[in-house]
Amino acid sequence: MECSLKDAALRYVALGWFVFPCAPREKRPASKHGVKDASNDPAQVERWWTENPTYNIGLACGKASGVYAIDVDVDPAKGVDGLASLSYLPALPRTVMADTPRGGIHWLYRTDDPPANKNSFKKGVDIRGDGYYVLLAPSVHPNGGVYEWREKQSPWEVELAEYPEYMRPKKTPWAAPSPPAPKIPAPASRVEERAVAYLATCEPAMQGYAGHDKLLWAARAMVRGFQLSEEAAHSLLVAHFNPRCVPPWNLADPREAKDFRRKVTEATRTPAQKPDRWLLAEEFAPPVDEVFQSFADELAQRLLGRVKVDMETPATAEGSIANPIDVDLLRPPGLVGEIAAWLEETAMCTQPWLNLGAAITFAGALMGRKVRSETDTRTNIYAMAVAETSAGKDHARKALRRLAAEAGCLQLIGGEDVTSDAAIATQLELQPVTLFLWDEIGHLLGTIQRDKNNSAAQKILPMLMMLYSSASETVIGKAYAGNPGKVFDQPHLSIYGTGVPGRFISGISAEQLSDGFLSRLLVFISLSRPMPDTRKGKMKTQPVPPELVEKVRALWNLAVPAPQEAGNVEAQTRAHQATIIETPEAEARLDAFARECHAKLISPQDKDKNSLWGKAAENARKLAMVCAVGDHKEGQWGGEIELRHAEWACGVVRRIVEDFLKLVTEHMAETQFERDKLFVLRVIERGGAIGVRKNQITRATHRMLPNVREMAIRDLLESGEVVMQTEGKASTFFKTPYGLIAEHQQTSTSSVDVQIK
C-alpha cells in the first residue's frame, strides 16, 4: 500500500522502531546529531515530517529498535556484488526484507545477542547495529529509485527472524575473543608481569598487513628482550597477544597452532635487531635513532622559536633561520584548525606542528572524491611526522582513529602496515577513499632501499607515486591470467606516517630524492622533547566535542550530485565533485609561489636536493583547497579559495621543504659506508666537551663490522671532523671544535700504520 513518507514514518514508530529524518533523496542525516536523534515519539516524528514532507526515513538499528540489518550492496561499476558473496553461505532465514534502488537488499533481524558492526563482512555485505542506520521504504535514493518492501515481507506481514549465527563478524581486537582464550596461570614473576604489560602495547597482527612479522616481533621481545623461556613466551603470547589479532590464530587447528609455535621457536633461534635483555637492562647501547640527538637539540630550538603557541614573535637568535613561522600557520580557519586544536588539547606532549600535519591530512581524506580545483587537483595528501621517541608523535594517529569511529567513518582508515602493492590495491577496492595511518614509515623506506630482492616491497613506492597522480582518473589494476585488472574510479589515497629521524634519514637515498616520491611527501619535523603534561593527557579519554564529530560526519556523508550534462552511465558509475575556484588574489599568490619553486627546482646548485621543490606548488594548492573547503559557511561546504587560504598554504609548504632540506643536507648519506661514518660521527658528537672513549664508540656501534668502524674513524680523523687525544693507552675522540689539540701532539693520520686504541 502506497503512503506518504510521514505516514510511513508514523507506522514504523507504531512498531516500536526509532526513526529520524534524512535529507531528501540523500542518505545523510537531516537532524543535528543524526542517528542519535532517532525517536519513536509520534509527536516528534510528526514535527519532523511536517517541517519537510520529503525527508527520507532513517531507521536506527541496534538495541533501540531491536533491529539488526544485513545490508547487501550491488554496484557493477565498482565490481561489488554482495549477492554473489552471499551465494557461498547458507540461505538467509526468511524475515523482513527490502529491495534497494541499486539492486541490493536489506535483511532485518532481531536478537538478544547483538552482532558486531562490520563494514565489508563479505565483499558488498555490511552488518548494521548500534550507531548505524538504513533507509526505509518509501525513501528515495540519490539516483531517483525508491526503497521498497519485498512482496509479503514487509514488517506488517512477517515477523523479524532470529539473527543467523554464521553472519556474525569475528570479535574486534578490543572485544572478548571467541572462543575464549585459554586460561593461563597468572604471571609467575615480576618479569612476566612486565612482559604482559609490554604485549599490551604491541601492535596486533592483522591478516594481509604483515601479520606474521608482528607475531615474530612480539615473540622476540619475549624470548630476547625479557629472556623468557620458549614455553613461558608461548603461553603469554597465546593469552595476551593472540586474542587481539585480526583474526586470531585458531589454535584448535593443528596447522595454525604449529604455525604460531614456529614463530616463537624462530624468535628463540634467531637474534633480534636489539641486544639481548634490552627490555630488562636499565642501560643498553643507544638505538640508531638517538644518534641524532645533538642535531635534534639544535633544530628543536629553531622549531620552538617558529612554532610558538602564544602570540609573541620569537627573537632571531644567532644561527637561527630567518623568517620564523608565523603563529597563524598553526591556526588555520575552519575544520583543519578545529581538528588541529583538538589534537593539541588532548596531547600529553605538546606538538602543534605535528598535529597540524595530521589535521591537514585527515581533512583532505574526508574531502576525497568530493571536491577538485579548476585544474582538477584533488585533496589526496602524503604526509609524515618526524619526531624523537616518546616525543608525542603517535598521539595524532590514535586520536584520529577515535574521531573517525565516533563520526561513523572508521572505514576511511586503512591498515597500519602493508607489505606489497597488492595490499594497497585490495584496500582501495574495498574503500576507494582511504587514509593510511602508518607508524615507522622510515622503516618502510629503509626496507625498499636495502632489500632490492624483496619484489613486493620494491613495488610499493611506484604504486604510491602512481596513485598520487591518478586521483582524478580511472585506473586499471594489474591483470593476471584469467583475472582482468580491477577498475578504480578516481582512487583517493592519503597517508599520514610517523617516524624517528634516524630511521627516516637512514631510509632515504639520493636516488629517492630525485625520483619524485619525497617531493610528494609533506614532512612535518619537530625534534623537541616536550615535558609530558598529565593533565592534558587525561583529556584524551574525554568524549570528542560533539560539534567536531558532527562536522566530520557531515563532510563524510556529503554526496555531490552528477552535473546535468553527465550521461546516465557516467552519472551512475563515477564519483562527482564540486569545483572550488580561486579568487584572483589567491590565484596570483599561488602562481607567485609556483614561480618561486620552479626557480629553485631548475637551479644547478644541489640539483638532487632541490628536487624537493618539484611538487611544492601543487601541494600548496592542495592545502589551500583543503583549508578553504573546511572553512565553510553555515549550511554549506566549500566556496572559494581566498587569499588568506593561499597565504597559509604557501607558508606551510615553504617551511616544510626548508626544514626537510636542512635535515637532508646535514644528515643524508649516499652510500652505506657514508651512513656508517655519519653514525660514528654522531656518537662522538654526543660526547660534547668531555669526548668519547674508544670502548664507548664500540658499544654504541656494536652492529657495525670492526673494520668498517675503524675505517669510519680514520676517515673522520683525516677529514678533520674529529680529533683524537691520547693519554697513556687510552684515546678520547672529540667532534671538532670540542677537541683542543696542543702544538706538540700528533695530528696527522695519513699513515696506514696508525693504530686507534
PDB file of C-alpha atoms in Angstrom, residues 158-423:
ATOM      1  CA  VAL A 158       6.180 -11.131   8.537  1.00  0.00           C
ATOM      2  CA  GLU A 159       7.951 -11.182  11.881  1.00  0.00           C
ATOM      3  CA  LEU A 160      11.616 -10.458  12.346  1.00  0.00           C
ATOM      4  CA  ALA A 161      13.550 -13.733  12.373  1.00  0.00           C
ATOM      5  CA  GLU A 162      16.416 -14.560  14.737  1.00  0.00           C
ATOM      6  CA  TYR A 163      19.762 -13.239  13.512  1.00  0.00           C
ATOM      7  CA  PRO A 164      21.746 -16.075  11.808  1.00  0.00           C
ATOM      8  CA  GLU A 165      24.865 -17.147  13.704  1.00  0.00           C
ATOM      9  CA  TYR A 166      27.009 -17.595  10.587  1.00  0.00           C
ATOM     10  CA  MET A 167      26.594 -13.891   9.756  1.00  0.00           C
ATOM     11  CA  ARG A 168      28.363 -12.734  12.908  1.00  0.00           C
ATOM     12  CA  PRO A 169      31.678 -10.904  12.373  1.00  0.00           C
ATOM     13  CA  LYS A 170      34.630 -12.122  14.380  1.00  0.00           C
ATOM     14  CA  LYS A 171      35.216 -10.170  17.523  1.00  0.00           C
ATOM     15  CA  THR A 172      37.256  -6.992  17.157  1.00  0.00           C
ATOM     16  CA  PRO A 173      40.643  -6.754  18.923  1.00  0.00           C
ATOM     17  CA  TRP A 174      39.187  -4.884  21.897  1.00  0.00           C
ATOM     18  CA  ALA A 175      36.324  -7.355  22.408  1.00  0.00           C
ATOM     19  CA  ALA A 176      36.462 -10.690  24.169  1.00  0.00           C
ATOM     20  CA  PRO A 177      37.754 -13.403  21.808  1.00  0.00           C
ATOM     21  CA  SER A 178      35.516 -16.188  20.581  1.00  0.00           C
ATOM     22  CA  PRO A 179      36.158 -18.927  21.521  1.00  0.00           C
ATOM     23  CA  PRO A 180      37.535 -17.679  24.851  1.00  0.00           C
ATOM     24  CA  ALA A 181      41.295 -17.547  25.204  1.00  0.00           C
ATOM     25  CA  PRO A 182      42.705 -20.487  27.124  1.00  0.00           C
ATOM     26  CA  LYS A 183      43.133 -19.849  30.812  1.00  0.00           C
ATOM     27  CA  ILE A 184      46.778 -19.261  31.630  1.00  0.00           C
ATOM     28  CA  PRO A 185      48.175 -19.119  35.163  1.00  0.00           C
ATOM     29  CA  ALA A 186      48.940 -15.652  36.486  1.00  0.00           C
ATOM     30  CA  PRO A 187      52.453 -14.395  35.656  1.00  0.00           C
ATOM     31  CA  ALA A 188      54.931 -16.310  37.742  1.00  0.00           C
ATOM     32  CA  SER A 189      57.323 -13.421  38.265  1.00  0.00           C
ATOM     33  CA  ARG A 190      57.743  -9.691  38.067  1.00  0.00           C
ATOM     34  CA  VAL A 191      59.466 -10.187  34.700  1.00  0.00           C
ATOM     35  CA  GLU A 192      56.386 -11.920  33.297  1.00  0.00           C
ATOM     36  CA  GLU A 193      54.176  -9.129  34.650  1.00  0.00           C
ATOM     37  CA  ARG A 194      56.316  -6.618  32.769  1.00  0.00           C
ATOM     38  CA  ALA A 195      56.163  -8.817  29.671  1.00  0.00           C
ATOM     39  CA  VAL A 196      52.348  -8.907  29.803  1.00  0.00           C
ATOM     40  CA  ALA A 197      52.255  -5.120  30.108  1.00  0.00           C
ATOM     41  CA  TYR A 198      54.619  -4.811  27.139  1.00  0.00           C
ATOM     42  CA  LEU A 199      52.464  -7.117  24.989  1.00  0.00           C
ATOM     43  CA  ALA A 200      49.531  -4.776  25.556  1.00  0.00           C
ATOM     44  CA  THR A 201      51.498  -2.067  23.724  1.00  0.00           C
ATOM     45  CA  CYS A 202      52.482  -4.276  20.763  1.00  0.00           C
ATOM     46  CA  GLU A 203      50.569  -3.718  17.522  1.00  0.00           C
ATOM     47  CA  PRO A 204      48.331  -6.755  16.910  1.00  0.00           C
ATOM     48  CA  ALA A 205      48.779  -8.905  13.819  1.00  0.00           C
ATOM     49  CA  MET A 206      46.262  -8.198  11.049  1.00  0.00           C
ATOM     50  CA  GLN A 207      45.771 -10.538   8.125  1.00  0.00           C
ATOM     51  CA  GLY A 208      47.171  -9.034   4.923  1.00  0.00           C
ATOM     52  CA  TYR A 209      49.247  -6.447   6.797  1.00  0.00           C
ATOM     53  CA  ALA A 210      52.483  -8.241   7.747  1.00  0.00           C
ATOM     54  CA  GLY A 211      50.707 -10.173  10.495  1.00  0.00           C
ATOM     55  CA  HIS A 212      53.395 -12.846  10.791  1.00  0.00           C
ATOM     56  CA  ASP A 213      56.053 -10.169  11.242  1.00  0.00           C
ATOM     57  CA  LYS A 214      54.047  -8.654  14.097  1.00  0.00           C
ATOM     58  CA  LEU A 215      53.888 -12.029  15.866  1.00  0.00           C
ATOM     59  CA  LEU A 216      57.607 -12.597  15.317  1.00  0.00           C
ATOM     60  CA  TRP A 217      58.394  -9.162  16.765  1.00  0.00           C
ATOM     61  CA  ALA A 218      56.289  -9.841  19.860  1.00  0.00           C
ATOM     62  CA  ALA A 219      57.890 -13.279  20.258  1.00  0.00           C
ATOM     63  CA  ARG A 220      61.411 -11.823  20.017  1.00  0.00           C
ATOM     64  CA  ALA A 221      60.518  -9.278  22.680  1.00  0.00           C
ATOM     65  CA  MET A 222      59.529 -12.156  24.969  1.00  0.00           C
ATOM     66  CA  VAL A 223      62.449 -14.541  24.436  1.00  0.00           C
ATOM     67  CA  ARG A 224      65.161 -11.987  23.662  1.00  0.00           C
ATOM     68  CA  GLY A 225      64.105  -8.771  25.333  1.00  0.00           C
ATOM     69  CA  PHE A 226      62.721 -10.360  28.522  1.00  0.00           C
ATOM     70  CA  GLN A 227      64.779 -13.569  28.320  1.00  0.00           C
ATOM     71  CA  LEU A 228      61.751 -15.798  28.919  1.00  0.00           C
ATOM     72  CA  SER A 229      61.818 -19.495  28.114  1.00  0.00           C
ATOM     73  CA  GLU A 230      60.166 -20.616  24.911  1.00  0.00           C
ATOM     74  CA  GLU A 231      57.313 -22.209  26.878  1.00  0.00           C
ATOM     75  CA  ALA A 232      56.700 -19.129  29.016  1.00  0.00           C
ATOM     76  CA  ALA A 233      56.815 -16.859  25.965  1.00  0.00           C
ATOM     77  CA  HIS A 234      54.396 -19.100  24.062  1.00  0.00           C
ATOM     78  CA  SER A 235      51.932 -19.103  26.970  1.00  0.00           C
ATOM     79  CA  LEU A 236      51.938 -15.316  27.294  1.00  0.00           C
ATOM     80  CA  LEU A 237      51.562 -14.802  23.543  1.00  0.00           C
ATOM     81  CA  VAL A 238      48.611 -17.213  23.436  1.00  0.00           C
ATOM     82  CA  ALA A 239      46.877 -15.496  26.356  1.00  0.00           C
ATOM     83  CA  HIS A 240      47.714 -11.829  25.823  1.00  0.00           C
ATOM     84  CA  PHE A 241      48.683 -11.271  22.159  1.00  0.00           C
ATOM     85  CA  ASN A 242      46.716 -13.717  20.009  1.00  0.00           C
ATOM     86  CA  PRO A 243      43.239 -12.572  21.215  1.00  0.00           C
ATOM     87  CA  ARG A 244      43.969  -9.060  19.939  1.00  0.00           C
ATOM     88  CA  CYS A 245      44.954 -10.220  16.443  1.00  0.00           C
ATOM     89  CA  VAL A 246      42.590  -9.884  13.469  1.00  0.00           C
ATOM     90  CA  PRO A 247      41.727 -12.681  13.031  1.00  0.00           C
ATOM     91  CA  PRO A 248      43.336 -14.593  15.909  1.00  0.00           C
ATOM     92  CA  TRP A 249      45.240 -17.771  15.112  1.00  0.00           C
ATOM     93  CA  ASN A 250      42.810 -20.672  15.544  1.00  0.00           C
ATOM     94  CA  LEU A 251      44.910 -22.714  17.946  1.00  0.00           C
ATOM     95  CA  ALA A 252      42.379 -25.547  17.839  1.00  0.00           C
ATOM     96  CA  ASP A 253      43.533 -26.124  14.265  1.00  0.00           C
ATOM     97  CA  PRO A 254      46.800 -28.134  14.386  1.00  0.00           C
ATOM     98  CA  ARG A 255      48.189 -26.334  11.346  1.00  0.00           C
ATOM     99  CA  GLU A 256      47.594 -22.853  12.764  1.00  0.00           C
ATOM    100  CA  ALA A 257      48.827 -23.919  16.195  1.00  0.00           C
ATOM    101  CA  LYS A 258      52.014 -25.246  14.595  1.00  0.00           C
ATOM    102  CA  ASP A 259      52.471 -22.012  12.636  1.00  0.00           C
ATOM    103  CA  PHE A 260      52.025 -19.959  15.821  1.00  0.00           C
ATOM    104  CA  ARG A 261      54.533 -22.105  17.735  1.00  0.00           C
ATOM    105  CA  ARG A 262      57.006 -21.917  14.843  1.00  0.00           C
ATOM    106  CA  LYS A 263      57.257 -18.138  15.198  1.00  0.00           C
ATOM    107  CA  VAL A 264      58.179 -18.479  18.878  1.00  0.00           C
ATOM    108  CA  THR A 265      60.816 -21.087  18.036  1.00  0.00           C
ATOM    109  CA  GLU A 266      62.210 -18.864  15.273  1.00  0.00           C
ATOM    110  CA  ALA A 267      62.456 -15.956  17.705  1.00  0.00           C
ATOM    111  CA  THR A 268      64.385 -18.180  20.113  1.00  0.00           C
ATOM    112  CA  ARG A 269      66.882 -19.276  17.472  1.00  0.00           C
ATOM    113  CA  THR A 270      67.484 -16.007  15.638  1.00  0.00           C
ATOM    114  CA  PRO A 271      68.833 -12.726  17.058  1.00  0.00           C
ATOM    115  CA  ALA A 272      66.758  -9.585  17.383  1.00  0.00           C
ATOM    116  CA  GLN A 273      67.714  -6.194  15.981  1.00  0.00           C
ATOM    117  CA  LYS A 274      68.313  -5.040  19.551  1.00  0.00           C
ATOM    118  CA  PRO A 275      70.729  -6.594  22.067  1.00  0.00           C
ATOM    119  CA  ASP A 276      69.518  -9.442  24.262  1.00  0.00           C
ATOM    120  CA  ARG A 277      67.882  -8.387  27.554  1.00  0.00           C
ATOM    121  CA  TRP A 278      67.143  -4.930  26.180  1.00  0.00           C
ATOM    122  CA  LEU A 279      63.782  -4.911  27.963  1.00  0.00           C
ATOM    123  CA  LEU A 280      65.402  -5.919  31.250  1.00  0.00           C
ATOM    124  CA  ALA A 281      68.597  -3.911  31.356  1.00  0.00           C
ATOM    125  CA  GLU A 282      68.500  -0.454  32.892  1.00  0.00           C
ATOM    126  CA  GLU A 283      71.143   0.676  30.417  1.00  0.00           C
ATOM    127  CA  PHE A 284      71.904  -0.612  26.953  1.00  0.00           C
ATOM    128  CA  ALA A 285      73.507   0.604  23.757  1.00  0.00           C
ATOM    129  CA  PRO A 286      71.565   3.537  22.315  1.00  0.00           C
ATOM    130  CA  PRO A 287      69.436   2.749  19.272  1.00  0.00           C
ATOM    131  CA  VAL A 288      70.272   4.291  15.933  1.00  0.00           C
ATOM    132  CA  ASP A 289      67.574   6.920  16.382  1.00  0.00           C
ATOM    133  CA  GLU A 290      69.335   8.541  19.344  1.00  0.00           C
ATOM    134  CA  VAL A 291      72.461   9.398  17.387  1.00  0.00           C
ATOM    135  CA  PHE A 292      70.603  12.432  16.050  1.00  0.00           C
ATOM    136  CA  GLN A 293      70.109  13.943  19.491  1.00  0.00           C
ATOM    137  CA  SER A 294      72.680  16.694  19.006  1.00  0.00           C
ATOM    138  CA  PHE A 295      71.034  17.740  15.760  1.00  0.00           C
ATOM    139  CA  ALA A 296      67.655  17.441  17.475  1.00  0.00           C
ATOM    140  CA  ASP A 297      68.689  19.882  20.168  1.00  0.00           C
ATOM    141  CA  GLU A 298      69.784  22.445  17.603  1.00  0.00           C
ATOM    142  CA  LEU A 299      66.752  22.078  15.361  1.00  0.00           C
ATOM    143  CA  ALA A 300      64.409  21.948  18.343  1.00  0.00           C
ATOM    144  CA  GLN A 301      65.429  25.459  19.315  1.00  0.00           C
ATOM    145  CA  ARG A 302      64.577  26.716  15.852  1.00  0.00           C
ATOM    146  CA  LEU A 303      61.259  24.903  15.736  1.00  0.00           C
ATOM    147  CA  LEU A 304      60.267  26.012  19.210  1.00  0.00           C
ATOM    148  CA  GLY A 305      61.065  29.528  18.120  1.00  0.00           C
ATOM    149  CA  ARG A 306      58.999  29.256  14.972  1.00  0.00           C
ATOM    150  CA  VAL A 307      56.125  27.158  16.206  1.00  0.00           C
ATOM    151  CA  LYS A 308      55.105  29.061  19.309  1.00  0.00           C
ATOM    152  CA  VAL A 309      51.636  28.713  20.720  1.00  0.00           C
ATOM    153  CA  ASP A 310      51.376  32.225  22.091  1.00  0.00           C
ATOM    154  CA  MET A 311      51.255  35.366  20.011  1.00  0.00           C
ATOM    155  CA  GLU A 312      54.788  36.547  20.730  1.00  0.00           C
ATOM    156  CA  THR A 313      57.150  36.844  17.777  1.00  0.00           C
ATOM    157  CA  PRO A 314      60.355  34.971  18.631  1.00  0.00           C
ATOM    158  CA  ALA A 315      63.599  36.854  18.501  1.00  0.00           C
ATOM    159  CA  THR A 316      66.042  35.832  15.777  1.00  0.00           C
ATOM    160  CA  ALA A 317      68.993  34.235  17.552  1.00  0.00           C
ATOM    161  CA  GLU A 318      72.428  33.822  16.039  1.00  0.00           C
ATOM    162  CA  GLY A 319      72.410  30.789  13.779  1.00  0.00           C
ATOM    163  CA  SER A 320      68.622  30.514  13.567  1.00  0.00           C
ATOM    164  CA  ILE A 321      66.748  30.511  10.303  1.00  0.00           C
ATOM    165  CA  ALA A 322      65.322  33.834   9.219  1.00  0.00           C
ATOM    166  CA  ASN A 323      61.603  34.378   8.610  1.00  0.00           C
ATOM    167  CA  PRO A 324      60.299  32.345  11.583  1.00  0.00           C
ATOM    168  CA  ILE A 325      56.942  30.655  11.254  1.00  0.00           C
ATOM    169  CA  ASP A 326      54.021  32.951  11.836  1.00  0.00           C
ATOM    170  CA  VAL A 327      51.867  31.600  14.635  1.00  0.00           C
ATOM    171  CA  ASP A 328      48.822  31.825  12.361  1.00  0.00           C
ATOM    172  CA  LEU A 329      50.157  28.861  10.404  1.00  0.00           C
ATOM    173  CA  LEU A 330      49.245  26.717  13.388  1.00  0.00           C
ATOM    174  CA  ARG A 331      45.691  28.050  13.488  1.00  0.00           C
ATOM    175  CA  PRO A 332      44.157  27.870  10.013  1.00  0.00           C
ATOM    176  CA  PRO A 333      40.470  28.772   9.795  1.00  0.00           C
ATOM    177  CA  GLY A 334      37.749  26.180   9.649  1.00  0.00           C
ATOM    178  CA  LEU A 335      37.794  22.415  10.093  1.00  0.00           C
ATOM    179  CA  VAL A 336      41.571  21.958   9.751  1.00  0.00           C
ATOM    180  CA  GLY A 337      42.198  24.391  12.581  1.00  0.00           C
ATOM    181  CA  GLU A 338      39.493  22.825  14.748  1.00  0.00           C
ATOM    182  CA  ILE A 339      40.913  19.305  14.334  1.00  0.00           C
ATOM    183  CA  ALA A 340      44.461  20.544  14.984  1.00  0.00           C
ATOM    184  CA  ALA A 341      43.323  22.393  18.113  1.00  0.00           C
ATOM    185  CA  TRP A 342      41.517  19.301  19.439  1.00  0.00           C
ATOM    186  CA  LEU A 343      44.569  17.125  18.804  1.00  0.00           C
ATOM    187  CA  GLU A 344      46.745  19.604  20.670  1.00  0.00           C
ATOM    188  CA  GLU A 345      44.319  19.951  23.578  1.00  0.00           C
ATOM    189  CA  THR A 346      44.286  16.178  24.117  1.00  0.00           C
ATOM    190  CA  ALA A 347      48.028  15.565  23.599  1.00  0.00           C
ATOM    191  CA  MET A 348      50.126  14.770  26.636  1.00  0.00           C
ATOM    192  CA  CYS A 349      53.176  16.186  24.813  1.00  0.00           C
ATOM    193  CA  THR A 350      52.614  19.493  23.052  1.00  0.00           C
ATOM    194  CA  GLN A 351      53.344  19.091  19.323  1.00  0.00           C
ATOM    195  CA  PRO A 352      51.313  21.736  17.446  1.00  0.00           C
ATOM    196  CA  TRP A 353      53.296  21.411  14.204  1.00  0.00           C
ATOM    197  CA  LEU A 354      52.826  17.638  14.008  1.00  0.00           C
ATOM    198  CA  ASN A 355      49.160  17.900  14.969  1.00  0.00           C
ATOM    199  CA  LEU A 356      48.643  20.444  12.207  1.00  0.00           C
ATOM    200  CA  GLY A 357      50.048  17.943   9.685  1.00  0.00           C
ATOM    201  CA  ALA A 358      47.715  15.235  10.951  1.00  0.00           C
ATOM    202  CA  ALA A 359      44.692  17.556  10.764  1.00  0.00           C
ATOM    203  CA  ILE A 360      45.510  18.602   7.195  1.00  0.00           C
ATOM    204  CA  THR A 361      45.833  15.001   6.010  1.00  0.00           C
ATOM    205  CA  PHE A 362      42.668  13.803   7.752  1.00  0.00           C
ATOM    206  CA  ALA A 363      40.593  16.690   6.404  1.00  0.00           C
ATOM    207  CA  GLY A 364      41.968  16.112   2.895  1.00  0.00           C
ATOM    208  CA  ALA A 365      40.970  12.444   3.105  1.00  0.00           C
ATOM    209  CA  LEU A 366      37.437  13.366   4.237  1.00  0.00           C
ATOM    210  CA  MET A 367      37.120  15.515   1.123  1.00  0.00           C
ATOM    211  CA  GLY A 368      38.246  12.682  -1.147  1.00  0.00           C
ATOM    212  CA  ARG A 369      36.343  12.457  -4.455  1.00  0.00           C
ATOM    213  CA  LYS A 370      34.052  15.321  -3.324  1.00  0.00           C
ATOM    214  CA  VAL A 371      35.971  18.430  -4.423  1.00  0.00           C
ATOM    215  CA  ARG A 372      38.505  19.460  -7.035  1.00  0.00           C
ATOM    216  CA  SER A 373      40.228  22.629  -8.186  1.00  0.00           C
ATOM    217  CA  GLU A 374      39.745  24.259 -11.559  1.00  0.00           C
ATOM    218  CA  THR A 375      42.845  22.349 -12.729  1.00  0.00           C
ATOM    219  CA  ASP A 376      41.404  19.073 -11.354  1.00  0.00           C
ATOM    220  CA  THR A 377      43.778  18.980  -8.384  1.00  0.00           C
ATOM    221  CA  ARG A 378      42.461  16.726  -5.588  1.00  0.00           C
ATOM    222  CA  THR A 379      42.974  16.688  -1.826  1.00  0.00           C
ATOM    223  CA  ASN A 380      44.942  13.424  -1.516  1.00  0.00           C
ATOM    224  CA  ILE A 381      47.957  14.166   0.688  1.00  0.00           C
ATOM    225  CA  TYR A 382      51.043  12.183   1.664  1.00  0.00           C
ATOM    226  CA  ALA A 383      52.409  13.484   4.970  1.00  0.00           C
ATOM    227  CA  MET A 384      54.797  12.349   7.673  1.00  0.00           C
ATOM    228  CA  ALA A 385      55.570  13.432  11.226  1.00  0.00           C
ATOM    229  CA  VAL A 386      59.239  13.127  12.230  1.00  0.00           C
ATOM    230  CA  ALA A 387      59.984  13.281  15.943  1.00  0.00           C
ATOM    231  CA  GLU A 388      62.121  11.521  18.510  1.00  0.00           C
ATOM    232  CA  THR A 389      60.942   8.537  20.517  1.00  0.00           C
ATOM    233  CA  SER A 390      58.465   9.457  23.282  1.00  0.00           C
ATOM    234  CA  ALA A 391      58.051  12.973  21.886  1.00  0.00           C
ATOM    235  CA  GLY A 392      54.305  12.672  21.263  1.00  0.00           C
ATOM    236  CA  LYS A 393      54.187  11.892  17.547  1.00  0.00           C
ATOM    237  CA  ASP A 394      51.872   8.876  17.939  1.00  0.00           C
ATOM    238  CA  HIS A 395      49.040  10.768  19.631  1.00  0.00           C
ATOM    239  CA  ALA A 396      47.521  12.141  16.420  1.00  0.00           C
ATOM    240  CA  ARG A 397      47.260   8.717  14.741  1.00  0.00           C
ATOM    241  CA  LYS A 398      45.396   7.229  17.689  1.00  0.00           C
ATOM    242  CA  ALA A 399      43.169  10.271  18.174  1.00  0.00           C
ATOM    243  CA  LEU A 400      42.170  10.414  14.505  1.00  0.00           C
ATOM    244  CA  ARG A 401      41.057   6.789  14.646  1.00  0.00           C
ATOM    245  CA  ARG A 402      38.862   7.698  17.602  1.00  0.00           C
ATOM    246  CA  LEU A 403      37.433  10.732  15.838  1.00  0.00           C
ATOM    247  CA  ALA A 404      36.655   8.639  12.747  1.00  0.00           C
ATOM    248  CA  ALA A 405      34.951   5.976  14.857  1.00  0.00           C
ATOM    249  CA  GLU A 406      32.716   8.480  16.651  1.00  0.00           C
ATOM    250  CA  ALA A 407      31.829  10.215  13.383  1.00  0.00           C
ATOM    251  CA  GLY A 408      30.861   6.926  11.738  1.00  0.00           C
ATOM    252  CA  CYS A 409      33.618   6.949   9.132  1.00  0.00           C
ATOM    253  CA  LEU A 410      36.069   4.408  10.534  1.00  0.00           C
ATOM    254  CA  GLN A 411      36.041   2.652   7.154  1.00  0.00           C
ATOM    255  CA  LEU A 412      38.065   5.620   5.912  1.00  0.00           C
ATOM    256  CA  ILE A 413      41.090   4.347   7.882  1.00  0.00           C
ATOM    257  CA  GLY A 414      43.166   1.611   6.242  1.00  0.00           C
ATOM    258  CA  GLY A 415      45.506  -0.919   7.865  1.00  0.00           C
ATOM    259  CA  GLU A 416      48.559   0.243   9.794  1.00  0.00           C
ATOM    260  CA  ASP A 417      51.068  -1.773   7.802  1.00  0.00           C
ATOM    261  CA  VAL A 418      51.342  -3.006   4.226  1.00  0.00           C
ATOM    262  CA  THR A 419      53.914  -5.297   2.667  1.00  0.00           C
ATOM    263  CA  SER A 420      53.031  -5.078  -1.023  1.00  0.00           C
ATOM    264  CA  ASP A 421      51.326  -3.026  -3.691  1.00  0.00           C
ATOM    265  CA  ALA A 422      48.623  -5.707  -3.834  1.00  0.00           C
ATOM    266  CA  ALA A 423      47.612  -4.934  -0.243  1.00  0.00           C
TER     267      ALA A 423
END
